[in-house]
Structure formats: structure tokens, C-alpha cells
Tab-separated table of C-alpha atoms in Angstrom:
chain	number	residue	atom	x	y	z
R	1	MET	CA	108.024	105.278	111.258
R	2	GLN	CA	107.005	107.401	108.269
R	3	ALA	CA	104.809	110.450	108.736
R	4	SER	CA	102.115	108.859	106.547
R	5	GLN	CA	101.819	105.819	108.813
R	6	ILE	CA	99.050	105.669	111.368
R	7	ARG	CA	100.396	106.295	114.860
R	8	SER	CA	97.561	104.923	116.951
R	9	LEU	CA	96.853	101.246	117.405
R	10	THR	CA	93.111	101.809	117.222
R	11	GLY	CA	93.479	103.854	114.044
R	12	ALA	CA	95.700	101.208	112.462
R	13	MET	CA	93.218	98.468	113.378
R	14	VAL	CA	90.264	100.427	111.991
R	15	THR	CA	92.152	101.240	108.789
R	16	TYR	CA	93.184	97.614	108.273
R	17	CYS	CA	89.709	96.242	108.991
R	18	ALA	CA	88.179	98.762	106.568
R	19	ALA	CA	90.683	97.812	103.851
R	20	ALA	CA	90.089	94.091	104.450
R	21	ARG	CA	86.280	94.540	104.418
R	22	ASN	CA	86.585	96.542	101.186
R	23	MET	CA	88.728	93.733	99.750
R	24	GLU	CA	86.069	91.164	100.706
R	25	GLN	CA	83.274	93.253	99.160
R	26	GLU	CA	85.250	93.895	95.988
R	27	VAL	CA	86.472	90.315	95.494
R	28	MET	CA	83.217	88.628	94.576
R	29	PHE	CA	84.885	85.482	93.220
R	30	PRO	CA	87.948	84.670	95.366
R	31	SER	CA	88.580	81.523	93.323
R	32	LEU	CA	89.734	83.771	90.458
R	33	LEU	CA	92.746	84.581	92.636
R	34	ARG	CA	94.020	80.978	92.626
R	35	ASP	CA	97.411	80.571	90.968
R	36	VAL	CA	97.758	84.345	90.452
R	37	PRO	CA	101.162	85.204	91.932
R	38	MET	CA	101.432	87.724	94.749
R	39	GLU	CA	104.575	89.720	94.129
R	40	GLN	CA	106.280	92.278	96.321
R	41	ASN	CA	109.579	93.932	95.462
R	42	GLY	CA	110.088	91.414	92.655
R	43	ALA	CA	109.717	88.384	94.947
R	44	GLU	CA	106.851	85.929	94.561
R	45	LEU	CA	105.037	85.423	97.873
R	46	GLY	CA	102.534	82.690	96.978
R	47	ASP	CA	99.220	83.185	95.255
R	48	LEU	CA	96.611	85.889	95.793
R	49	TYR	CA	94.004	83.381	96.979
R	50	ASP	CA	96.129	82.318	99.960
R	51	HIS	CA	96.739	85.966	100.833
R	52	TYR	CA	93.019	86.732	100.526
R	53	ILE	CA	92.123	83.904	102.951
R	54	ARG	CA	94.870	84.982	105.404
R	55	LEU	CA	93.894	88.673	105.310
R	56	LYS	CA	90.217	87.798	105.847
R	57	ALA	CA	91.038	85.484	108.796
R	58	ILE	CA	93.196	88.146	110.446
R	59	ARG	CA	90.393	90.717	110.122
R	60	ILE	CA	87.895	88.323	111.685
R	61	SER	CA	90.284	87.575	114.561
R	62	LEU	CA	91.040	91.256	115.077
R	63	GLU	CA	87.368	92.266	115.147
R	64	SER	CA	86.174	89.334	117.239
R	65	GLY	CA	89.110	89.274	119.638
R	66	LEU	CA	89.389	85.522	119.176
R	67	VAL	CA	92.808	83.992	118.573
R	68	PRO	CA	92.832	80.939	116.273
R	69	LEU	CA	93.356	77.693	118.204
R	70	SER	CA	96.463	76.923	116.153
R	71	THR	CA	98.245	79.985	117.581
R	72	GLN	CA	96.823	80.267	121.112
R	73	HIS	CA	99.587	78.416	122.905
R	74	LYS	CA	102.610	79.692	120.979
R	75	HIS	CA	104.728	82.285	122.789
R	76	PRO	CA	107.832	83.222	120.796
R	77	GLU	CA	109.569	84.785	123.796
R	78	GLY	CA	108.930	81.708	125.938
R	79	ALA	CA	110.657	81.990	129.302
R	80	ALA	CA	111.848	85.515	128.538
R	81	MET	CA	108.288	86.791	129.022
R	82	GLY	CA	108.570	86.419	132.793
R	83	THR	CA	111.958	88.087	133.122
R	84	ALA	CA	111.833	90.880	130.557
R	85	ASP	CA	110.840	94.453	131.345
R	86	ASN	CA	107.095	94.638	130.621
R	87	GLU	CA	107.257	98.203	129.342
R	88	THR	CA	110.019	97.294	126.886
R	89	LEU	CA	108.060	94.231	125.738
R	90	PHE	CA	104.910	96.326	125.354
R	91	TYR	CA	106.589	98.907	123.130
R	92	HIS	CA	108.373	96.216	121.148
R	93	HIS	CA	105.103	94.428	120.377
R	94	PHE	CA	103.158	97.681	119.958
R	95	SER	CA	105.615	98.945	117.322
R	96	GLY	CA	105.569	95.580	115.603
R	97	LEU	CA	101.775	95.464	115.596
R	98	LEU	CA	101.535	98.942	114.077
R	99	CYS	CA	104.016	97.925	111.393
R	100	ILE	CA	102.199	94.662	110.621
R	101	LEU	CA	98.779	96.367	110.495
R	102	GLY	CA	100.187	98.896	108.023
R	103	GLN	CA	101.568	96.104	105.860
R	104	LEU	CA	98.295	94.145	106.047
R	105	THR	CA	96.356	97.265	105.028
R	106	SER	CA	98.664	97.736	102.033
R	107	GLU	CA	98.288	94.053	101.086
R	108	SER	CA	94.481	94.277	101.299
R	109	ASN	CA	94.425	97.376	99.105
R	110	ALA	CA	96.888	95.870	96.591
R	111	LEU	CA	94.898	92.634	96.390
R	112	THR	CA	91.672	94.580	95.836
R	113	ASN	CA	93.289	96.612	93.054
R	114	ARG	CA	94.805	93.523	91.436
R	115	TYR	CA	91.423	91.765	91.488
R	116	SER	CA	89.857	94.784	89.794
R	117	ASP	CA	92.574	94.574	87.133
R	118	ILE	CA	91.899	90.846	86.654
R	119	ILE	CA	88.172	91.270	86.119
R	120	GLY	CA	88.688	94.422	84.045
R	121	THR	CA	87.101	97.055	86.215
R	122	ALA	CA	88.855	100.322	86.887
R	123	ARG	CA	88.597	101.892	90.303
R	124	GLY	CA	87.513	105.517	90.231
R	125	ALA	CA	89.622	108.221	91.785
């Protein structure tokens, strides 16, 4: 983990939710994001509109504590959940969650900046 990354789960969640809320406030016309490619490291990852919807849904789930019905019954570890060391599983998922929240925060900020570029507004320093 880099020194610049947030090391607390609560801090990472707050930072992501703030970035996602800022994205939602900044992006006044999400439909303008349709068919605009989302690129990362030279690879196209779909369009910005799909990412906007996904980032917004994750923020809502994170803040409300509600898991979408489509994912409630999926457990990737399956039977291993009952036999694995709980502490090891906790730290595995905790590290992964911190990493994902950092990536989601970066995506929210990048999408916000790209939208500003599309509509021709420059963000102040």
C-alpha cells in the first residue's frame, strides 16, 4: 500500500463517498457521458455513463448499508467461508476493500474531471 493511500476503512469510505457525491453534483447531465469511452492505462473499459451509474449505486449502497438484491446471495468463497481462518479472511477482505475504495475514488474524480472537460469548464486549483 502506498503512503498516499488512506489506511482506515472509515476514511476510505468517507473519501469515496465525498468524491462520488462531488461527481454527482458536478455531472448535471449524465446523458452526455453516453458513448464517451472510459479509458485506463490505454484500455477501454466501457463508457463513462455506465461507470457513472455504477459509482453512484455503490455510493448509495455504502451509505445506506443496503446490498443490492442481485448480489445478496453470492458468496465467492462458498464453502470455504466456514473452514477458513476468520482473521485471515477479515484481513484479506479488508485490504481488498481499501484497495477498491481507493480505485473507486480515483474513478469518481477522473469522471468528474472528464465531464468538466466535455462541457468546457475548467476546475480551479
